XYZ file of C-alpha atoms in Angstrom:
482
model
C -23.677 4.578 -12.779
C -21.956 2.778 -15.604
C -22.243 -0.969 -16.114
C -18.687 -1.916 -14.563
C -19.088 0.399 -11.075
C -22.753 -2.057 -11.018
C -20.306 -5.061 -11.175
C -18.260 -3.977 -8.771
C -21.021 -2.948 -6.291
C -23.027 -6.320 -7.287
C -19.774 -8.471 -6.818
C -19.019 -6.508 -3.095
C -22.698 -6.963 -1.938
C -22.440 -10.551 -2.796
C -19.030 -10.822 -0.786
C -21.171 -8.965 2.027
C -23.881 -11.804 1.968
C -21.189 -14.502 1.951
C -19.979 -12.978 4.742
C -23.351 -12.976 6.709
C -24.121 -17.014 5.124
C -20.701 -18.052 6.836
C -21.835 -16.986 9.937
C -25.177 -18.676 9.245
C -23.776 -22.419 8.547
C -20.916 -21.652 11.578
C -21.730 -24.556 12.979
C -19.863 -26.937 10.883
C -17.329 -28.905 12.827
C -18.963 -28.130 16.034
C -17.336 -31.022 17.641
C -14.209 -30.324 16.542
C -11.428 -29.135 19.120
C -8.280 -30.818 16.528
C -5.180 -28.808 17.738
C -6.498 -27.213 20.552
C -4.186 -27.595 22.813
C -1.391 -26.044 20.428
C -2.773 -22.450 21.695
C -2.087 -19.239 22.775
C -5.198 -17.543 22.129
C -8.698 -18.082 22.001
C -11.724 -16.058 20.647
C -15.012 -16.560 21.675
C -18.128 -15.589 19.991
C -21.963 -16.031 19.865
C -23.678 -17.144 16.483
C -26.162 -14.487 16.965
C -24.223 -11.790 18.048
C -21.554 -12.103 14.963
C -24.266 -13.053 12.499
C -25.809 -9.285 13.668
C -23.199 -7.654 12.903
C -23.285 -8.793 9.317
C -26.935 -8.276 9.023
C -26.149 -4.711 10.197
C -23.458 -4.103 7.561
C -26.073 -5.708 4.406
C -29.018 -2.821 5.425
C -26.120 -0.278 5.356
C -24.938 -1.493 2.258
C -28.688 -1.830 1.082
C -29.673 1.616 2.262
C -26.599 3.089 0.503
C -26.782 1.556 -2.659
C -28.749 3.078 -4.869
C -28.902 0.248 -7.407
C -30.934 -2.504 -5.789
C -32.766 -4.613 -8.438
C -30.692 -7.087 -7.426
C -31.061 -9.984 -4.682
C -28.420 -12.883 -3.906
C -28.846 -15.835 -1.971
C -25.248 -17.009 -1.191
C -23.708 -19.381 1.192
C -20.634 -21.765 1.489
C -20.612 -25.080 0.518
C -17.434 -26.261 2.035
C -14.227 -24.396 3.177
C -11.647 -24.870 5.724
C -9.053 -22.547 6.548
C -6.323 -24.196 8.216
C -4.231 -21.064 8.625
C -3.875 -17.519 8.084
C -0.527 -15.166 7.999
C -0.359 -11.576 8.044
C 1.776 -10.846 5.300
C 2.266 -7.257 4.725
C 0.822 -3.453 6.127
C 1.256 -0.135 4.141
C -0.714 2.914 3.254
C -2.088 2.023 -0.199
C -4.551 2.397 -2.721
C -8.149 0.926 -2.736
C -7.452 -2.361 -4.017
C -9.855 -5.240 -3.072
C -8.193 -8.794 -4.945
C -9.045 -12.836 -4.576
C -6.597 -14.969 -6.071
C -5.505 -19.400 -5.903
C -1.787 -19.948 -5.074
C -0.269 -23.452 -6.110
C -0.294 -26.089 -3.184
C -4.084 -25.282 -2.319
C -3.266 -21.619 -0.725
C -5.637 -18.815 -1.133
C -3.920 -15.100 -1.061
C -6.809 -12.443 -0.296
C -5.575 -9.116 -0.577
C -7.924 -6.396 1.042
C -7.495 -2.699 0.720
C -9.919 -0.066 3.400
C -9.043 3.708 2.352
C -5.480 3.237 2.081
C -5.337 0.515 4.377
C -3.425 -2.478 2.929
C -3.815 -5.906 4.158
C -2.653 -8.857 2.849
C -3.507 -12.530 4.040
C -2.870 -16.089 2.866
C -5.100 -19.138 3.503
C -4.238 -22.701 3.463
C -7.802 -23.904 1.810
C -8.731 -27.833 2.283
C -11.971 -28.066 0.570
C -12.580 -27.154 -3.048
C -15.799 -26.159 -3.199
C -16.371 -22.762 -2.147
C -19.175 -20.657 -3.072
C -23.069 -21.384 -4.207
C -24.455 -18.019 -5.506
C -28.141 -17.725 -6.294
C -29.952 -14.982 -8.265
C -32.976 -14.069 -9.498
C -33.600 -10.603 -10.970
C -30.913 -8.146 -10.772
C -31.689 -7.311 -14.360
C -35.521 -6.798 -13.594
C -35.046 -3.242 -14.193
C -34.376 -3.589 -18.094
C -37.491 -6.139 -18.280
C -35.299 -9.036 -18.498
C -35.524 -12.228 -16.072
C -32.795 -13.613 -15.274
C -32.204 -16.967 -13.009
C -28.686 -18.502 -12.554
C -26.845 -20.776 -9.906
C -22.882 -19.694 -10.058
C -20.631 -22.337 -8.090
C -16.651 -20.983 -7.526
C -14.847 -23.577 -7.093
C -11.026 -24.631 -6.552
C -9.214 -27.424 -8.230
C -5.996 -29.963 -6.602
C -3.201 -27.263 -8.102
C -5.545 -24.518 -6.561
C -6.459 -23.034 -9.773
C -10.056 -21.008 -9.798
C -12.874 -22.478 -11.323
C -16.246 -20.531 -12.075
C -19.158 -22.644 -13.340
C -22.570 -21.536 -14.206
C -25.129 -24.715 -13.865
C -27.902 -22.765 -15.469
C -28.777 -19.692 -16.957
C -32.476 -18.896 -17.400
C -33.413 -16.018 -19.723
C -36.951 -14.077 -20.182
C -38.048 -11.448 -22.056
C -41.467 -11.099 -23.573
C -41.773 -14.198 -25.583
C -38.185 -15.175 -25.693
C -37.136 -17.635 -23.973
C -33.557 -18.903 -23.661
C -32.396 -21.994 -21.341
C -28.268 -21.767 -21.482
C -25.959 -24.747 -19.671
C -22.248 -23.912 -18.505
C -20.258 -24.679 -21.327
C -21.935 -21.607 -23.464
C -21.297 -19.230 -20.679
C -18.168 -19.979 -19.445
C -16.753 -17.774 -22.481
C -19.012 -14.798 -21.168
C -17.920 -15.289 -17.605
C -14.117 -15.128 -18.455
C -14.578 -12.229 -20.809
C -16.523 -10.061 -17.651
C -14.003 -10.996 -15.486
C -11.338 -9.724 -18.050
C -13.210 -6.437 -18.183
C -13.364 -6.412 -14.462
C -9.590 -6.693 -14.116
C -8.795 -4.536 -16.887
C -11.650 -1.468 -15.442
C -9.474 -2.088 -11.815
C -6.212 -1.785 -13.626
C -6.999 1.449 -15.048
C -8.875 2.785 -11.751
C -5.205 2.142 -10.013
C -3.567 3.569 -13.317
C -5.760 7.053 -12.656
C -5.291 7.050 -8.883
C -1.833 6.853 -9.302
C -1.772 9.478 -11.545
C -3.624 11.754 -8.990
C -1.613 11.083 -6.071
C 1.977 11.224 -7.733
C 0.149 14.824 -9.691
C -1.051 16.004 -5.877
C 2.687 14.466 -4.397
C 4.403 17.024 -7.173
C 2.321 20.066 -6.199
C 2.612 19.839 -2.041
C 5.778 17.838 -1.954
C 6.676 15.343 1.039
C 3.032 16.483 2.871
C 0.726 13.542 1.027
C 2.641 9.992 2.280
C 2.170 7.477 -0.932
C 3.048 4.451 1.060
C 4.063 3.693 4.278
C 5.261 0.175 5.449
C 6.495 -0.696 8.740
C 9.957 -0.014 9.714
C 11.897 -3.233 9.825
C 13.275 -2.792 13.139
C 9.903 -3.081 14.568
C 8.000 -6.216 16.482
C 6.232 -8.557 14.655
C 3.295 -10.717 15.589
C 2.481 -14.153 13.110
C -0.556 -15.602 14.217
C -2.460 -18.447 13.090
C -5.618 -20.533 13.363
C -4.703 -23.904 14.769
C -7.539 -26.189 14.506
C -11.645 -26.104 13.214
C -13.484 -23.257 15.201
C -16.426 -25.322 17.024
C -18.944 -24.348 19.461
C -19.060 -24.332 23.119
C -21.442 -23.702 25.643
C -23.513 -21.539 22.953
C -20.104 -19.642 22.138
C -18.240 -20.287 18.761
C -14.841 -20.935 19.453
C -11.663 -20.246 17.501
C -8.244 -21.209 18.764
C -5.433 -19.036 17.252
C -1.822 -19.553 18.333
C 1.129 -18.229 17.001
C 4.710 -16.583 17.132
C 6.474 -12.711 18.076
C 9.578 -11.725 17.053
C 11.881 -8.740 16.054
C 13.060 -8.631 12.646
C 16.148 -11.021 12.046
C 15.390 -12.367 16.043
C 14.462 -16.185 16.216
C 10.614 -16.009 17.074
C 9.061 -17.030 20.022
C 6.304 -19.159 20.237
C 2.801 -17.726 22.198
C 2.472 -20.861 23.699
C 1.240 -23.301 25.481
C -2.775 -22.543 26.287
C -4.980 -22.832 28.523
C -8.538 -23.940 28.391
C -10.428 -21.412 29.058
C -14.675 -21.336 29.823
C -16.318 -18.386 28.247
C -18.626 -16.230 30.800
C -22.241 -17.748 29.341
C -24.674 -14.818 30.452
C -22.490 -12.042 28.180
C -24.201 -12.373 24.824
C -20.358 -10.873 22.822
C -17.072 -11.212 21.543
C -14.516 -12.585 24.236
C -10.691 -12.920 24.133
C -9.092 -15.138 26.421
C -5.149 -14.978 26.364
C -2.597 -17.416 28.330
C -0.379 -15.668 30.904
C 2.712 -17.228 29.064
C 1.501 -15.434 25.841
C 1.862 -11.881 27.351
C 5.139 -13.126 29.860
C 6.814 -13.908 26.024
C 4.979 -10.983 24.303
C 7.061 -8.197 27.146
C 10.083 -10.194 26.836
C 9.950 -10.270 22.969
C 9.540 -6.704 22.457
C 11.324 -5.162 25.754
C 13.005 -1.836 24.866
C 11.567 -2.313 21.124
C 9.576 0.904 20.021
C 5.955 -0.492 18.370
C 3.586 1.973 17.298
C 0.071 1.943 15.013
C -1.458 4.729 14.046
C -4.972 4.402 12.176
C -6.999 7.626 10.917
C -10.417 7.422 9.760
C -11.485 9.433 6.861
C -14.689 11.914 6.237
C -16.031 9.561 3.295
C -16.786 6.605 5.947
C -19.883 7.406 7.648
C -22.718 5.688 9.023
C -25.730 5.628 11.318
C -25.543 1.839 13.973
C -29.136 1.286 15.723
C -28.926 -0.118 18.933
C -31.942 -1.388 20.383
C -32.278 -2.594 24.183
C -31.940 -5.968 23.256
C -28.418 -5.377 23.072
C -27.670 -3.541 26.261
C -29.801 -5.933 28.293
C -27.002 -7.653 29.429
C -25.269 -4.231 30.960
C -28.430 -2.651 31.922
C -31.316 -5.190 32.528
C -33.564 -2.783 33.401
C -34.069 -1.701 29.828
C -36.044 -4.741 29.395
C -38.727 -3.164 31.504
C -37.439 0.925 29.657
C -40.796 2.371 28.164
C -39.604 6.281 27.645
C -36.466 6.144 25.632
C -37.186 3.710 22.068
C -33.901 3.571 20.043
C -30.831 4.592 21.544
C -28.839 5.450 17.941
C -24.827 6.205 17.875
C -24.018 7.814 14.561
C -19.767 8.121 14.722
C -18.752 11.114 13.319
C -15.351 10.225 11.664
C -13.365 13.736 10.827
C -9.971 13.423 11.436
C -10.272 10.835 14.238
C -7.198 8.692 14.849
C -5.989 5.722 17.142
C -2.321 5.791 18.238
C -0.949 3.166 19.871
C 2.800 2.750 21.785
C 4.617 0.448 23.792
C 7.975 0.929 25.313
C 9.622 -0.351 28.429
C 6.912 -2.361 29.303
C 4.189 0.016 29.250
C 1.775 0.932 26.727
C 0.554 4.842 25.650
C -2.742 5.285 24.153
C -4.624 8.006 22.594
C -7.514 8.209 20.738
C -9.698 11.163 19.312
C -13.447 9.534 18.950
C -15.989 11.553 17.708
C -19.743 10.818 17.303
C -23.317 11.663 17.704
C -25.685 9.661 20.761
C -29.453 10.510 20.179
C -32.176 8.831 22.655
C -35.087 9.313 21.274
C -38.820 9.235 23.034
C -40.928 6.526 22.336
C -43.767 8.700 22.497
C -42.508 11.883 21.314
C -40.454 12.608 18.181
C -37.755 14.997 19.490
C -34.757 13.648 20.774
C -34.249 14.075 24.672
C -30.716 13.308 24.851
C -28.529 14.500 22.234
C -24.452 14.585 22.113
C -24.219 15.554 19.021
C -20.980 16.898 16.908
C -18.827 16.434 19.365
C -14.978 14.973 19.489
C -13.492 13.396 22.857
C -9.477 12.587 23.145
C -8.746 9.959 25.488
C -5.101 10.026 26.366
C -4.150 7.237 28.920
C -0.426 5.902 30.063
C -1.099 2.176 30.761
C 1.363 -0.604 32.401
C 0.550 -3.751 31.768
C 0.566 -6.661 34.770
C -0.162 -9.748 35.023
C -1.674 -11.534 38.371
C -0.290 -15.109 38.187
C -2.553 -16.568 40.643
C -5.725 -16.030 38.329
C -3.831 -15.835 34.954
C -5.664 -12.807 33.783
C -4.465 -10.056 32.354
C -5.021 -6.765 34.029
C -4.233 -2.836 32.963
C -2.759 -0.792 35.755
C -4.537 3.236 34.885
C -1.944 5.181 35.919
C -3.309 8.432 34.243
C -6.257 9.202 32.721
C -7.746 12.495 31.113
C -10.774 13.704 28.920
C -9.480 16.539 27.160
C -11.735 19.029 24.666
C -15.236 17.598 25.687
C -17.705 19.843 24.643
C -21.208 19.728 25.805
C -23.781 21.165 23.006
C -27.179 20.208 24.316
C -28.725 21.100 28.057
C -29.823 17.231 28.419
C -26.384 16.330 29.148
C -24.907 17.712 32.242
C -21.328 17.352 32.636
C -19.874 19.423 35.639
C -15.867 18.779 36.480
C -15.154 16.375 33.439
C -12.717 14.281 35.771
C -15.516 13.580 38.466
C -18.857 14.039 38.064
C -21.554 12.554 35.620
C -25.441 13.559 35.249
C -27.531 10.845 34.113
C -31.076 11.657 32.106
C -34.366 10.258 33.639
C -34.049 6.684 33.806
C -36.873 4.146 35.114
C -36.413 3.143 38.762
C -35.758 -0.327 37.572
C -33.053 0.943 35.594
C -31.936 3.496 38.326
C -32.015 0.238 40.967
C -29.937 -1.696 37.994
C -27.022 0.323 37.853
C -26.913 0.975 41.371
C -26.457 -2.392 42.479
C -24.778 -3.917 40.019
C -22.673 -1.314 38.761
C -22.227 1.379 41.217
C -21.904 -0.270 44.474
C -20.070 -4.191 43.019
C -18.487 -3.985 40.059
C -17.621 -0.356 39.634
C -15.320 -0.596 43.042
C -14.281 -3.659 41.964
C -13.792 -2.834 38.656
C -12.091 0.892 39.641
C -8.743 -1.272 41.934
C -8.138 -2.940 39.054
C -7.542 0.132 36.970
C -5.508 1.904 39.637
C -7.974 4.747 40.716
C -7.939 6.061 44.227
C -11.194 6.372 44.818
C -12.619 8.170 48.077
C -15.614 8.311 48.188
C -18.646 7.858 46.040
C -21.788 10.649 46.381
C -25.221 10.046 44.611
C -28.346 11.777 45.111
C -31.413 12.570 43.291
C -32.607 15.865 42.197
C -36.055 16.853 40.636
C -36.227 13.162 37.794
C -31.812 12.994 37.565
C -29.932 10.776 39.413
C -26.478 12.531 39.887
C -23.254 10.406 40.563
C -19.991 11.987 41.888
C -17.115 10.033 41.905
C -14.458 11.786 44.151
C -10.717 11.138 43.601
């Protein structure tokens, strides 16, 4: 691995644990609820659950990485976004860029195999980032200790100062302050720039060489068509916690190109459901009433595909599905339930026209249970791609100002079953569930089965008739009957 992909990896991990130490230090402006009531839509979180996720992400980043003599200890000092716009979305390049506009505005440009996302932050405070390290060079037999501080000035320009640089190596000692290495800093971030430019130069080079030889097959870029809906969001106010839940209130405007946009407003307080330890989006009836009359008759459709080269393995322990199933608190058989997606040609299409919104998604992915007490895996559903195709309408009950999806068809199509654990008879009605514990068994029948699925099955349109479950030699077997 040459010395400017380790930059790049070093500089992407750090961004990772930045990521995670915002999460960390969320609580700043707790108490803060400044433009609240300017609204449309509000996202609620846990600390615990979102700071998970990023712990999640830095062990598959640490497990994948093969050069790890490195550690960083990051977090922010002091940064508040005031606002973010969606500026642009096209097929693209893997470009990842940071830059300072003029007027204290922050332009982050972020680039995901090919997909292209630009965003613009109105930044407040001026200092950003504290980075710590202390060894990533212990490979080579040289210490190293520094403390890095990014920083922003009042015209927004970046600022990168090095308090102290410690230096060890056998006898030598060397003790450097940040006016000698603010030359070396500059010059490394001129070689970074200049080892992206010619990365982009190369790629370039290979798509427009692959373009000649197959013709109009490979798209090069792909923006949205102008006649198409467009949806401006914004943060309006300090996120700040609430009943355990961090809280972010976004509000914002939809409009067609060249149409005068329409504000998603005014909001509603909303109280986030305590006992459900994740993510929760609460959005205004007027917000969707404006949304439908916006884009009536306006064709909007996003397509995402997922390439081969993204891959990973997501533990999921029974701590997480507590809240759905508590009985796997008490679960002694079945260890680590593991999902592993499998991400070949998978794709995410999503329409709307007239009102009504067409989804369908091919998903493909691995589920392994795995005995506590025995290594072989007693549940596996393994290789295995499911497309979901479902016409939705979209309604909204005024009386409770929730949003609700009307299922007026829904189909598995393809499903193929590849180990005997899994019994799947009639793929439109009937489900065979593995041995469970009779606490878990006594879980989801009364608070799934006989509550909340009925409930849960008017509200997406199904006609169900009846509902048939028995037991047969350790299975419980649930028919659902349409």
């Amino acid at each position: 691995m040459s010395y400017n992909k380790k930059i790049l990896l070093k500089v992407f991990f750090a961004f990772c644990m930045l990521c995670s130490g915002l999460c960390l230090n969320a609580d700043i402006n707790s108490s803060s609820q400044q433009g609240i009531q300017d609204s449309g839509i509000q996202i609620s979180y846990t600390q615990s659950s979102f700071v998970n996720i990023f712990e999640g992400i830095s062990t598959i980043l640490q497990t994948h990485i093969n050069d790890q003599n490195f550690s960083f200890d990051s977090k922010f000092l002091s940064l508040s976004v005031s606002k973010i716009n969606l500026a642009d979305l096209q097929l693209n390049k893997l470009i990842s860029n940071a830059e300072f506009l003029t007027g204290n505005k922050m332009k982050v440009t972020l680039n995901f195999e090919k997909v292209y996302i630009s965003f613009q932050y109105n930044v407040k405070f001026f200092n950003l980032i504290s980075i710590k390290d202390e060894g990533f060079l212990a490979d080579t037999g040289l210490q190293v200790k520094f403390d890095l501080l990014i920083s922003a000035n009042s015209n927004g320009t970046t600022h990168l100062a090095v308090s102290h640089l410690d230096l060890k190596t056998g006898q030598l000692e060397a003790h450097l302050n940040n006016k000698f290495f603010n030359f070396i800093l500059q010059a490394a971030l001129k070689l970074t720039n200049l080892t992206l430019q010619v990365l982009r130069n190369l790629i370039d080079l290979a798509v427009q060489i692959i373009a000649n030889k197959f013709g109009s097959t490979i798209p090069t870029q792909v923006k949205i068509p102008q006649s198409n809906g467009i949806i401006d969001l914004s943060i309006q106010g300090q996120p700040f916690l609430q009943n355990g839940y961090m809280n972010i209130p976004i509000s914002g405007n939809s409009y067609r190109n060249g149409t005068t946009p329409t504000p998603l407003n005014p909001f509603r307080q909303f109280n986030p459901t305590e006992y459900i330890n994740s993510t929760q989006i609460f959005v205004d009836q007027q917000v969707i009433n404006k949304l439908i009359q916006t884009f009536i008759q306006t064709q909007i459709t996003f397509n995402i595909t997922l390439p081969q080269v993204i891959s990973s393995t997501t533990p999921i322990d029974s701590r997480s599905l507590s809240p759905v199933f508590p009985g796997l608190r008490k679960l002694k058989v079945i260890n680590y339930p593991i999902i592993e997606p499998v991400l070949d040609n998978n794709s995410i299409e999503i329409s709307f026209l007239d009102s009504k919104l067409k989804a369908k998604a091919k998903l493909g992915f691995n589920l392994y249970m795995q005995e506590a007490q025995k290594p072989e895996t007693t549940f596996k559903y393994n290789n295995n791609v499911v497309y979901i195709v479902a016409d939705l309408a979209l309604d909204v009950i005024s009386s409770q100002n929730f949003l609700t999806i009307n299922l007026a068809d829904f189909t598995l199509e393809d499903i193929i079953v590849s180990d005997e654990d899994l019994q799947l008879v009639n793929a439109k009605s009937f489900i065979s569930i593995f041995p469970f514990f009779d606490q878990l068994i006594h879980d989801a029948v009364n608070l799934v089965i006989y509550k909340d699925f009925i409930d849960l099955s008017k509200i997406l349109g199904f006609n169900i008739n009846q509902v048939q479950i028995h037991f047969d030699s350790n299975y419980l077997h649930l028919a659902v009957l349409f």
